[in-house]
């Protein structure tokens, strides 16, 4: 009879340990990260010809995905109206987003600021259940 209790205890312990391991693995999974960029374009032609192709290449090279937005595609739901260009980007995780941003800040300083002003926010995603 005691051996049955030992077996039952071992089975229960293995389930508890397995469940704990699954939770640890979920906690270690990297979450996607997003960029919401608000861009006030002052020179549409210069922006489209000189800056935009370089920015798009940077997004692609950094593993980013363009999810939405563009010129005059955002509406104000509350507060001040958005600038004339708002974009939403997705990256594999915050590390990828930060690597993208290092290159993007350099590009904006060298080229982009001639044609627009920028405000961008990085957001870590949440685990979907």
PDB file of C-alpha atoms in Angstrom:
ATOM      1  CA  UNK A   1       0.000   0.000   0.000  1.00  0.00           C
ATOM      2  CA  UNK A   2       2.858   2.372   0.856  1.00  0.00           C
ATOM      3  CA  UNK A   3       4.407   1.763  -2.565  1.00  0.00           C
ATOM      4  CA  UNK A   4       1.160   2.946  -4.215  1.00  0.00           C
ATOM      5  CA  UNK A   5       1.418   6.200  -2.262  1.00  0.00           C
ATOM      6  CA  UNK A   6       5.032   6.593  -3.326  1.00  0.00           C
ATOM      7  CA  UNK A   7       4.116   6.049  -6.976  1.00  0.00           C
ATOM      8  CA  UNK A   8       1.216   8.501  -6.723  1.00  0.00           C
ATOM      9  CA  UNK A   9       3.449  11.067  -5.028  1.00  0.00           C
ATOM     10  CA  UNK A  10       6.095  10.622  -7.728  1.00  0.00           C
ATOM     11  CA  UNK A  11       3.499  11.094 -10.497  1.00  0.00           C
ATOM     12  CA  UNK A  12       2.108  14.233  -8.851  1.00  0.00           C
ATOM     13  CA  UNK A  13       5.605  15.618  -8.306  1.00  0.00           C
ATOM     14  CA  UNK A  14       6.489  15.041 -11.956  1.00  0.00           C
ATOM     15  CA  UNK A  15       3.354  16.912 -13.084  1.00  0.00           C
ATOM     16  CA  UNK A  16       4.170  19.823 -10.775  1.00  0.00           C
ATOM     17  CA  UNK A  17       7.778  19.964 -11.986  1.00  0.00           C
ATOM     18  CA  UNK A  18       6.668  19.713 -15.616  1.00  0.00           C
ATOM     19  CA  UNK A  19       4.150  22.528 -15.192  1.00  0.00           C
ATOM     20  CA  UNK A  20       6.828  24.665 -13.541  1.00  0.00           C
ATOM     21  CA  UNK A  21       9.244  24.007 -16.390  1.00  0.00           C
ATOM     22  CA  UNK A  22       6.612  25.023 -18.950  1.00  0.00           C
ATOM     23  CA  UNK A  23       6.010  28.291 -17.079  1.00  0.00           C
ATOM     24  CA  UNK A  24       9.748  29.006 -17.008  1.00  0.00           C
ATOM     25  CA  UNK A  25       9.988  28.363 -20.752  1.00  0.00           C
ATOM     26  CA  UNK A  26       7.061  30.697 -21.420  1.00  0.00           C
ATOM     27  CA  UNK A  27       8.656  33.366 -19.254  1.00  0.00           C
ATOM     28  CA  UNK A  28      11.900  33.082 -21.231  1.00  0.00           C
ATOM     29  CA  UNK A  29      10.189  33.426 -24.623  1.00  0.00           C
ATOM     30  CA  UNK A  30      10.939  36.786 -26.176  1.00  0.00           C
ATOM     31  CA  UNK A  31       7.924  38.915 -26.944  1.00  0.00           C
ATOM     32  CA  UNK A  32       7.458  40.909 -30.146  1.00  0.00           C
ATOM     33  CA  UNK A  33       8.147  44.633 -30.021  1.00  0.00           C
ATOM     34  CA  UNK A  34       6.458  47.458 -31.873  1.00  0.00           C
ATOM     35  CA  UNK A  35       7.346  50.962 -32.991  1.00  0.00           C
ATOM     36  CA  UNK A  36       4.762  53.693 -33.354  1.00  0.00           C
ATOM     37  CA  UNK A  37       6.405  56.517 -35.276  1.00  0.00           C
ATOM     38  CA  UNK A  38       4.850  59.953 -35.653  1.00  0.00           C
ATOM     39  CA  UNK A  39       6.442  61.870 -38.488  1.00  0.00           C
ATOM     40  CA  UNK A  40       5.703  65.458 -39.448  1.00  0.00           C
ATOM     41  CA  UNK A  41       6.852  65.583 -43.062  1.00  0.00           C
ATOM     42  CA  UNK A  42       7.655  69.117 -44.238  1.00  0.00           C
ATOM     43  CA  UNK A  43       9.073  68.287 -47.694  1.00  0.00           C
ATOM     44  CA  UNK A  44       7.100  65.396 -49.220  1.00  0.00           C
ATOM     45  CA  UNK A  45       9.217  65.094 -52.377  1.00  0.00           C
ATOM     46  CA  UNK A  46      12.570  65.117 -50.584  1.00  0.00           C
ATOM     47  CA  UNK A  47      11.263  62.714 -47.946  1.00  0.00           C
ATOM     48  CA  UNK A  48       9.944  60.281 -50.573  1.00  0.00           C
ATOM     49  CA  UNK A  49      13.063  60.405 -52.757  1.00  0.00           C
ATOM     50  CA  UNK A  50      15.944  60.778 -50.310  1.00  0.00           C
ATOM     51  CA  UNK A  51      14.832  59.378 -46.944  1.00  0.00           C
ATOM     52  CA  UNK A  52      11.985  56.877 -47.348  1.00  0.00           C
ATOM     53  CA  UNK A  53      13.840  54.265 -49.466  1.00  0.00           C
ATOM     54  CA  UNK A  54      16.706  54.231 -46.950  1.00  0.00           C
ATOM     55  CA  UNK A  55      14.323  53.932 -44.003  1.00  0.00           C
ATOM     56  CA  UNK A  56      12.435  51.080 -45.700  1.00  0.00           C
ATOM     57  CA  UNK A  57      15.716  49.266 -46.360  1.00  0.00           C
ATOM     58  CA  UNK A  58      16.696  49.702 -42.699  1.00  0.00           C
ATOM     59  CA  UNK A  59      13.368  48.222 -41.564  1.00  0.00           C
ATOM     60  CA  UNK A  60      13.810  45.219 -43.846  1.00  0.00           C
ATOM     61  CA  UNK A  61      17.490  44.659 -42.941  1.00  0.00           C
ATOM     62  CA  UNK A  62      16.586  44.793 -39.245  1.00  0.00           C
ATOM     63  CA  UNK A  63      13.911  42.125 -39.644  1.00  0.00           C
ATOM     64  CA  UNK A  64      11.075  44.569 -39.158  1.00  0.00           C
ATOM     65  CA  UNK A  65       7.592  44.352 -40.619  1.00  0.00           C
ATOM     66  CA  UNK A  66       5.563  47.323 -41.754  1.00  0.00           C
ATOM     67  CA  UNK A  67       2.127  46.716 -40.228  1.00  0.00           C
ATOM     68  CA  UNK A  68       0.255  49.868 -41.072  1.00  0.00           C
ATOM     69  CA  UNK A  69       0.016  53.572 -41.487  1.00  0.00           C
ATOM     70  CA  UNK A  70       1.618  55.910 -43.936  1.00  0.00           C
ATOM     71  CA  UNK A  71       0.831  59.380 -45.205  1.00  0.00           C
ATOM     72  CA  UNK A  72      -2.472  60.722 -43.875  1.00  0.00           C
ATOM     73  CA  UNK A  73      -3.665  57.288 -42.723  1.00  0.00           C
ATOM     74  CA  UNK A  74      -4.112  57.991 -39.002  1.00  0.00           C
ATOM     75  CA  UNK A  75      -7.101  59.566 -37.289  1.00  0.00           C
ATOM     76  CA  UNK A  76      -7.304  61.248 -33.924  1.00  0.00           C
ATOM     77  CA  UNK A  77      -9.370  59.313 -31.405  1.00  0.00           C
ATOM     78  CA  UNK A  78      -8.574  61.643 -28.524  1.00  0.00           C
ATOM     79  CA  UNK A  79      -6.302  64.608 -27.980  1.00  0.00           C
ATOM     80  CA  UNK A  80      -4.224  66.455 -30.550  1.00  0.00           C
ATOM     81  CA  UNK A  81      -4.460  65.397 -34.185  1.00  0.00           C
ATOM     82  CA  UNK A  82      -1.693  63.115 -35.446  1.00  0.00           C
ATOM     83  CA  UNK A  83       1.019  64.404 -37.765  1.00  0.00           C
ATOM     84  CA  UNK A  84       0.716  63.774 -41.500  1.00  0.00           C
ATOM     85  CA  UNK A  85       2.517  60.412 -41.318  1.00  0.00           C
ATOM     86  CA  UNK A  86       2.174  57.696 -38.659  1.00  0.00           C
ATOM     87  CA  UNK A  87       3.559  54.176 -39.057  1.00  0.00           C
ATOM     88  CA  UNK A  88       3.380  50.958 -37.062  1.00  0.00           C
ATOM     89  CA  UNK A  89       6.309  48.521 -37.244  1.00  0.00           C
ATOM     90  CA  UNK A  90       6.860  45.097 -35.671  1.00  0.00           C
ATOM     91  CA  UNK A  91      10.149  43.472 -34.648  1.00  0.00           C
ATOM     92  CA  UNK A  92      10.955  40.031 -33.256  1.00  0.00           C
ATOM     93  CA  UNK A  93      11.773  41.446 -29.811  1.00  0.00           C
ATOM     94  CA  UNK A  94      13.069  44.531 -28.010  1.00  0.00           C
ATOM     95  CA  UNK A  95      16.677  43.662 -28.842  1.00  0.00           C
ATOM     96  CA  UNK A  96      15.872  43.716 -32.572  1.00  0.00           C
ATOM     97  CA  UNK A  97      13.920  46.952 -32.143  1.00  0.00           C
ATOM     98  CA  UNK A  98      16.845  48.594 -30.335  1.00  0.00           C
ATOM     99  CA  UNK A  99      19.301  47.460 -33.032  1.00  0.00           C
ATOM    100  CA  UNK A 100      16.997  48.941 -35.688  1.00  0.00           C
ATOM    101  CA  UNK A 101      16.729  52.184 -33.734  1.00  0.00           C
ATOM    102  CA  UNK A 102      20.501  52.704 -33.559  1.00  0.00           C
ATOM    103  CA  UNK A 103      20.673  52.696 -37.369  1.00  0.00           C
ATOM    104  CA  UNK A 104      17.433  54.660 -37.716  1.00  0.00           C
ATOM    105  CA  UNK A 105      18.569  57.476 -35.424  1.00  0.00           C
ATOM    106  CA  UNK A 106      21.759  57.838 -37.465  1.00  0.00           C
ATOM    107  CA  UNK A 107      19.745  57.904 -40.705  1.00  0.00           C
ATOM    108  CA  UNK A 108      17.353  60.502 -39.324  1.00  0.00           C
ATOM    109  CA  UNK A 109      20.245  62.691 -38.185  1.00  0.00           C
ATOM    110  CA  UNK A 110      22.063  62.432 -41.533  1.00  0.00           C
ATOM    111  CA  UNK A 111      19.102  62.636 -43.928  1.00  0.00           C
ATOM    112  CA  UNK A 112      15.638  62.584 -42.377  1.00  0.00           C
ATOM    113  CA  UNK A 113      15.769  65.776 -40.346  1.00  0.00           C
ATOM    114  CA  UNK A 114      16.119  67.774 -43.579  1.00  0.00           C
ATOM    115  CA  UNK A 115      12.589  66.738 -44.540  1.00  0.00           C
ATOM    116  CA  UNK A 116      10.684  65.885 -41.353  1.00  0.00           C
ATOM    117  CA  UNK A 117      10.587  65.804 -37.574  1.00  0.00           C
ATOM    118  CA  UNK A 118      10.265  62.467 -35.801  1.00  0.00           C
ATOM    119  CA  UNK A 119       8.816  61.033 -32.615  1.00  0.00           C
ATOM    120  CA  UNK A 120       8.891  57.281 -32.062  1.00  0.00           C
ATOM    121  CA  UNK A 121       7.876  55.005 -29.215  1.00  0.00           C
ATOM    122  CA  UNK A 122       9.017  51.406 -28.720  1.00  0.00           C
ATOM    123  CA  UNK A 123       6.520  49.059 -27.073  1.00  0.00           C
ATOM    124  CA  UNK A 124       7.078  45.507 -25.865  1.00  0.00           C
ATOM    125  CA  UNK A 125       4.259  43.138 -26.768  1.00  0.00           C
ATOM    126  CA  UNK A 126       2.412  40.971 -24.287  1.00  0.00           C
ATOM    127  CA  UNK A 127       2.043  37.218 -24.166  1.00  0.00           C
ATOM    128  CA  UNK A 128      -1.117  36.111 -25.945  1.00  0.00           C
ATOM    129  CA  UNK A 129      -3.142  33.481 -24.120  1.00  0.00           C
TER     130      UNK A 129
END
